[in-house]
Coordinates of C-alpha atoms in Angstrom, one line a residue:
X1 CA 0.0 0.0 -0.4
X2 CA 1.2 3.9 -0.8
X3 CA 0.3 6.4 1.3
X4 CA -1.5 9.2 -0.6
X5 CA -0.7 11.2 2.0
X6 CA 3.4 10.7 2.6
X7 CA 4.1 11.1 -1.6
X8 CA 3.6 15.2 -2.6
X9 CA 7.1 16.8 -0.9
X10 CA 6.5 20.2 0.8
X11 CA 8.6 22.1 -2.2
X12 CA 5.5 20.2 -4.8
X13 CA 2.7 21.6 -2.4
X14 CA 3.4 25.2 -2.3
X15 CA 3.9 24.8 -6.3
X16 CA -0.5 24.4 -5.9
X17 CA -2.4 27.8 -6.2
X18 CA -5.2 27.0 -4.2
X19 CA -5.8 28.3 -0.8
X20 CA -4.7 26.2 1.7
X21 CA -0.8 26.9 0.4
X22 CA -1.6 30.9 -0.9
X23 CA -3.5 32.5 2.0
X24 CA -0.3 32.3 4.2
X25 CA 3.2 33.4 3.8
X26 CA 5.5 30.6 2.7
X27 CA 7.2 30.8 6.7
X28 CA 3.6 29.2 7.4
X29 CA 2.4 26.4 8.0
X30 CA -1.3 25.6 6.6
X31 CA -3.3 22.3 8.4
X32 CA -7.0 24.3 8.4
X33 CA -8.6 24.0 5.2
X34 CA -10.0 21.3 3.5
X35 CA -7.9 20.1 1.9
X36 CA -5.3 17.8 1.2
X37 CA -1.8 17.1 0.8
X38 CA -2.3 14.6 -1.7
X39 CA -2.0 14.0 -5.9
X40 CA -5.4 13.0 -7.6
X41 CA -6.5 9.4 -7.5
X42 CA -5.0 7.3 -10.5
X43 CA -8.6 6.9 -12.6
X44 CA -9.3 10.4 -11.8
X45 CA -6.4 12.3 -13.3
X46 CA -6.7 9.5 -15.9
X47 CA -10.7 11.1 -16.1
X48 CA -10.3 14.2 -16.1
X49 CA -6.8 14.1 -18.5
X50 CA -8.0 11.9 -21.0
X51 CA -11.6 15.3 -21.1
X52 CA -9.4 17.3 -21.8
X53 CA -6.9 15.8 -24.4
X54 CA -10.7 15.3 -26.1
X55 CA -11.2 18.6 -25.4
X56 CA -14.5 17.6 -23.8
X57 CA -15.7 20.3 -21.8
X58 CA -19.3 21.6 -23.0
X59 CA -22.0 21.2 -20.8
X60 CA -23.5 17.8 -18.5
X61 CA -25.4 15.5 -19.1
X62 CA -26.7 12.1 -18.4
X63 CA -27.1 10.1 -14.9
X64 CA -23.6 8.2 -14.9
X65 CA -22.4 10.5 -11.6
X66 CA -25.4 9.2 -9.8
X67 CA -25.2 5.5 -11.1
X68 CA -21.9 5.6 -9.7
X69 CA -22.8 7.0 -6.4
X70 CA -25.9 4.4 -6.9
X71 CA -23.3 1.5 -7.0
X72 CA -20.6 2.7 -4.4
X73 CA -22.8 3.1 -2.0
X74 CA -25.0 -0.1 -2.6
X75 CA -20.7 -2.0 -2.3
X76 CA -19.4 0.2 0.6
X77 CA -22.3 1.1 2.8
X78 CA -25.1 -1.6 1.6
X79 CA -27.9 0.7 0.6
X80 CA -30.4 1.1 -2.0
X81 CA -30.1 4.9 -3.8
X82 CA -32.6 5.2 -6.6
X83 CA -30.9 6.6 -9.7
X84 CA -34.5 8.4 -10.4
X85 CA -35.0 10.5 -6.7
X86 CA -31.3 12.0 -7.6
X87 CA -30.6 15.3 -8.9
X88 CA -27.1 16.7 -9.9
X89 CA -26.1 20.2 -8.5
X90 CA -23.2 22.5 -8.2
X91 CA -22.1 21.1 -4.5
X92 CA -23.3 20.4 -1.1
X93 CA -23.9 24.3 0.4
X94 CA -26.0 25.5 -2.3
X95 CA -27.2 22.2 -3.0
X96 CA -28.8 22.5 0.5
X97 CA -29.6 25.8 -0.3
X98 CA -31.9 24.6 -3.2
X99 CA -33.4 22.2 -0.7
X100 CA -34.5 24.4 1.5
X101 CA -36.1 27.0 -1.6
X102 CA -38.8 24.3 -1.7
X103 CA -40.5 24.0 1.6
X104 CA -38.9 26.6 3.5
X105 CA -39.5 30.1 2.8
X106 CA -37.4 33.2 4.5
X107 CA -38.2 33.6 8.3
X108 CA -38.8 30.2 8.3
X109 CA -35.4 28.1 10.4
X110 CA -33.4 25.7 10.5
X111 CA -32.1 23.8 13.3
X112 CA -28.5 23.5 13.2
X113 CA -25.7 21.4 15.7
X114 CA -22.8 23.6 16.6
X115 CA -19.8 23.4 16.8
X116 CA -20.4 23.2 12.8
X117 CA -19.2 24.1 9.9
X118 CA -18.9 27.3 9.2
X119 CA -20.8 27.7 5.5
X120 CA -24.4 25.9 8.2
X121 CA -24.7 29.5 9.3
X122 CA -23.6 31.8 6.6
X123 CA -26.0 30.2 3.8
X124 CA -28.7 29.9 6.3
X125 CA -28.6 33.5 7.0
X126 CA -28.0 34.7 4.1
X127 CA -31.3 32.2 2.6
X128 CA -32.8 34.4 5.2
X129 CA -33.6 31.3 7.4
X130 CA -33.9 32.1 11.4
X131 CA -31.8 29.7 12.3
X132 CA -32.2 27.5 16.0
X133 CA -29.6 26.1 17.9
X134 CA -29.4 22.7 19.0
X135 CA -25.4 22.5 20.3
X136 CA -24.1 18.7 20.5
X137 CA -23.9 17.1 24.1
X138 CA -20.1 18.2 25.8
X139 CA -18.4 14.3 24.5
X140 CA -19.9 16.2 21.2
X141 CA -23.1 13.9 20.7
X142 CA -26.9 14.8 19.9
X143 CA -28.6 15.5 22.4
X144 CA -31.5 14.5 21.6
X145 CA -33.8 16.4 24.4
X146 CA -31.7 19.6 23.3
X147 CA -33.5 18.8 19.6
X148 CA -36.4 18.3 20.6
X149 CA -36.4 22.1 22.4
X150 CA -34.9 23.2 18.8
X151 CA -37.8 21.4 17.0
X152 CA -40.7 22.7 19.5
X153 CA -38.5 26.5 18.8
X154 CA -38.4 25.9 14.9
X155 CA -42.1 24.7 14.6
X156 CA -43.1 27.4 16.8
X157 CA -46.7 29.6 14.8
X158 CA -47.0 27.2 13.0
X159 CA -44.0 27.9 10.4
X160 CA -42.3 25.8 8.2
X161 CA -38.7 24.7 9.6
X162 CA -35.8 22.2 9.0
X163 CA -33.2 20.3 9.8
X164 CA -29.9 20.5 8.7
X165 CA -27.4 17.9 10.4
X166 CA -24.2 17.3 9.7
X167 CA -23.0 13.4 9.5
X168 CA -20.8 12.4 9.9
X169 CA -20.2 16.2 11.6
X170 CA -17.7 18.8 10.9
X171 CA -15.7 19.3 13.4
X172 CA -15.4 17.0 15.6
X173 CA -15.4 13.6 13.1
X174 CA -18.7 12.0 15.5
X175 CA -20.3 9.6 13.3
X176 CA -23.9 9.2 14.7
X177 CA -25.0 6.1 15.7
X178 CA -28.5 4.6 13.9
X179 CA -29.8 4.8 17.2
X180 CA -29.6 8.6 17.1
X181 CA -30.8 8.7 13.5
X182 CA -33.8 6.7 14.3
X183 CA -34.3 9.5 17.2
X184 CA -34.0 12.1 15.1
X185 CA -36.2 10.6 11.6
X186 CA -38.9 9.6 15.0
X187 CA -38.2 13.8 15.6
X188 CA -38.7 15.1 12.4
X189 CA -42.2 13.7 11.7
X190 CA -43.5 14.0 15.3
X191 CA -43.1 18.0 14.3
X192 CA -42.8 18.2 11.2
X193 CA -40.0 19.1 10.5
X194 CA -38.1 18.4 6.9
X195 CA -34.5 16.7 7.4
X196 CA -31.9 17.8 5.3
X197 CA -28.3 15.4 5.8
X198 CA -25.5 17.0 4.9
X199 CA -22.6 13.4 4.6
X200 CA -19.4 14.8 2.1
X201 CA -17.4 13.5 4.5
X202 CA -19.2 9.6 4.7
X203 CA -16.6 7.1 2.7
X204 CA -14.3 8.8 5.3
X205 CA -15.5 6.7 8.8
X206 CA -12.6 4.5 10.0
X207 CA -12.6 1.3 9.9
X208 CA -13.5 1.2 13.8
X209 CA -16.6 3.2 13.4
X210 CA -20.5 2.2 11.3
X211 CA -21.9 5.1 9.5
X212 CA -25.5 5.5 9.1
X213 CA -26.9 6.5 5.9
X214 CA -29.4 8.6 6.9
X215 CA -31.8 7.3 3.4
X216 CA -31.0 3.8 5.1
X217 CA -33.0 4.4 8.1
X218 CA -36.8 3.3 8.4
X219 CA -38.5 6.4 8.3
X220 CA -36.3 8.6 6.5
X221 CA -38.4 9.1 3.2
X222 CA -39.9 12.1 3.3
X223 CA -36.2 13.1 4.4
X224 CA -32.7 14.4 1.7
X225 CA -29.0 13.8 1.4
X226 CA -25.5 15.8 0.1
X227 CA -23.6 13.7 -1.8
X228 CA -19.5 14.3 -3.2
X229 CA -16.5 13.8 -3.5
X230 CA -14.9 17.0 -3.0
X231 CA -13.0 15.3 0.3
X232 CA -13.1 12.3 0.1
X233 CA -10.9 12.3 -2.9
X234 CA -9.8 16.1 -2.5
X235 CA -12.3 17.0 -5.4
X236 CA -13.2 20.8 -4.3
X237 CA -11.7 22.5 -7.3
X238 CA -14.1 19.6 -9.3
X239 CA -17.3 21.0 -8.2
X240 CA -20.5 18.3 -8.4
X241 CA -22.6 17.2 -6.0
X242 CA -25.8 15.0 -5.1
X243 CA -29.3 15.3 -3.6
X244 CA -30.8 12.3 -3.0
X245 CA -34.4 12.3 -2.2
X246 CA -36.5 9.4 0.3
X247 CA -39.5 8.3 -1.6
X248 CA -41.7 10.4 -0.6
X249 CA -39.4 13.5 -0.9
X250 CA -38.7 12.7 -4.6
X251 CA -42.1 14.8 -5.2
X252 CA -40.0 17.9 -3.6
X253 CA -37.2 17.0 -5.7
X254 CA -38.2 17.0 -9.2
X255 CA -40.0 20.7 -8.6
X256 CA -35.9 21.8 -7.8
X257 CA -35.7 24.5 -11.0
X258 CA -33.8 23.4 -14.2
X259 CA -31.6 25.6 -13.9
X260 CA -29.6 24.6 -10.6
X261 CA -28.6 20.9 -12.6
X262 CA -26.7 23.7 -15.3
X263 CA -23.9 24.6 -12.4
X264 CA -21.8 21.2 -12.3
X265 CA -19.2 20.8 -13.8
X266 CA -19.1 18.5 -17.2
X267 CA -14.7 18.0 -15.9
X268 CA -15.8 18.1 -12.5
X269 CA -18.5 15.3 -13.0
X270 CA -16.2 13.5 -15.1
X271 CA -13.8 13.4 -12.2
X272 CA -16.8 12.4 -9.4
X273 CA -17.8 9.2 -11.9
X274 CA -14.5 8.4 -11.9
X275 CA -13.4 8.4 -8.8
X276 CA -17.3 6.6 -6.6
X277 CA -16.8 4.5 -10.0
X278 CA -12.9 3.7 -10.4
X279 CA -11.2 5.4 -6.6
X280 CA -12.2 3.1 -4.2
X281 CA -8.6 1.0 -3.5
X282 CA -7.1 4.7 -3.6
X283 CA -9.7 5.8 -0.8
X284 CA -9.0 3.1 1.4
X285 CA -5.0 4.1 1.0
X286 CA -6.0 7.3 2.4
X287 CA -8.2 6.7 5.4
X288 CA -5.0 4.0 6.6
X289 CA -3.0 7.0 6.5
X290 CA -5.4 9.3 8.2
X291 CA -5.7 6.6 10.2
X292 CA -2.7 6.7 11.6
X293 CA -2.5 10.2 12.1
X294 CA -5.0 10.6 14.1
X295 CA -3.6 8.4 16.5
X296 CA -0.5 9.7 15.9
X297 CA -1.4 13.3 17.4
X298 CA -2.5 11.4 20.2
X299 CA 0.9 10.8 20.5
X300 CA 2.5 13.7 19.9
X301 CA -0.2 16.4 22.5
X302 CA 0.8 13.7 25.0
X303 CA 4.3 13.7 24.8
X304 CA 4.3 17.7 24.0
X305 CA 0.8 18.8 24.4
X306 CA -0.6 17.3 27.4
X307 CA -2.8 19.8 28.0
X308 CA -4.9 19.4 25.3
X309 CA -7.9 17.9 25.0
X310 CA -8.6 15.4 22.3
X311 CA -11.3 12.2 21.4
X312 CA -9.9 10.3 18.7
X313 CA -12.2 11.8 15.5
X314 CA -14.7 8.2 13.9
X315 CA -14.6 9.6 11.5
X316 CA -13.4 12.7 8.9
X317 CA -9.8 14.9 8.2
X318 CA -9.8 16.2 10.8
X319 CA -9.1 17.2 15.2
X320 CA -10.6 19.3 16.8
X321 CA -8.8 19.7 19.5
X322 CA -10.2 21.6 23.2
X323 CA -7.7 24.5 23.5
X324 CA -8.5 25.9 26.5
X325 CA -6.2 25.0 29.4
X326 CA -3.2 25.6 27.6
X327 CA -3.5 29.7 28.1
X328 CA -4.4 30.7 24.7
X329 CA -7.5 32.5 25.5
X330 CA -10.7 32.2 23.1
X331 CA -8.4 31.8 19.7
X332 CA -5.7 30.2 20.4
X333 CA -5.6 29.7 16.4
X334 CA -4.3 33.3 16.5
X335 CA -1.2 32.4 18.8
X336 CA -0.4 29.3 17.1
X337 CA -0.4 31.4 13.7
X338 CA 1.1 34.2 15.8
X339 CA 3.6 32.2 17.4
X340 CA 4.2 29.8 15.9
X341 CA 2.8 30.3 12.3
X342 CA 1.0 27.6 12.3
X343 CA -2.3 28.2 10.6
X344 CA -5.6 25.7 12.3
X345 CA -9.0 26.8 12.1
X346 CA -10.3 29.1 14.8
X347 CA -12.9 27.3 17.2
X348 CA -14.5 30.5 17.1
X349 CA -16.5 30.3 13.7
X350 CA -18.0 27.6 14.4
X351 CA -20.3 28.3 16.9
X352 CA -21.9 27.3 20.1
X353 CA -18.7 25.3 21.5
X354 CA -15.8 26.4 19.4
X355 CA -15.0 28.8 21.8
X356 CA -11.2 27.8 23.2
X357 CA -11.1 25.1 20.3
X358 CA -9.2 24.9 17.1
X359 CA -9.6 22.8 13.7
X360 CA -6.3 20.6 12.8
X361 CA -7.0 19.1 9.4
X362 CA -4.8 16.2 9.4
X363 CA -4.5 15.2 6.1
X364 CA -0.8 16.0 5.5
X365 CA 2.4 13.1 5.7
X366 CA 3.4 12.2 9.2
X367 CA 6.5 14.6 9.5
X368 CA 4.3 18.1 8.8
X369 CA 1.9 16.4 11.5
X370 CA 5.0 16.0 13.9
X371 CA 5.5 19.8 12.6
X372 CA 2.4 21.2 13.1
X373 CA 2.1 19.8 16.7
X374 CA 6.0 21.2 16.8
X375 CA 4.5 24.5 16.4
X376 CA 1.8 24.6 18.5
X377 CA 3.7 23.5 22.1
X378 CA 6.7 26.4 20.9
X379 CA 3.6 28.9 20.6
X380 CA 2.9 27.9 24.0

């Protein structure tokens, strides 16, 4: 096996022109935004370069992307999806926005679970939806009593409401259990709250944990899932995602405006299709490398920064680090950048529960991970 995280040198990475490696000066080690330090999976690179060589850069057509994802979901999770209940969208967040437009309006509420992916708040605010927080519990899991209270709040005045769930959860790496998701679906049905789930990190679940797709849960016929290969195969620059509807939500999905499908890139769809169809072996090697890194980080922190509290993530390529005992204030990321020249995501941007935390990107070589922890320790 070849660890995709240990292939590219720092010099090669600094030749990249995307945000991770260009947002900060060269003396800063970037460990923040969701880009991985990996080469493209060979099947993806071949599919994209073949398309470029052929001049196949026109408009997308057909159901190949959905077919590749449904085949992958069956192999990976024994999940049966319907191509007829899938719609191509530009990316996961824009897909979420278009779905919410179908069954909520301005002023209606959307429930989220902070600390959570910052664009949830950004996009919902821009959409004119009222955000209702249902924070995770101290162990990083869903608090069902808090969630039910949030559903009641969201439905006050008999307004329409939705629940936007991150599964697996970003930034904590929590994988919601089947029983938790069954309870979520039951609460949604009881209170009339529509469920939309961002499952973009679903392929990045570690071997000691089981991922439960929302559309496999009994009673989820009225729910939606958003999936994309952008995180698992590092394809954020090749925009394309899929909105997937439960059986009872198919009519809603059919009302999505035709122009939404104009957003994804044809070359992006080619890349994502190749990833789902032929990128499984590469993904398996990546997950092993990430697994090694998440465990190595625990060892490095125990040795050099034992004050940092770190719970082993069950998924994603992020580590959610509690740095409150370091004495660096509400935003330790600022100190790590200023003193250690290390860029990580400030916990404050993830909402309630983020004070004193940082999110560290684990998708780097073991040597760079060592350097990242060294810089954190130097900051203290």
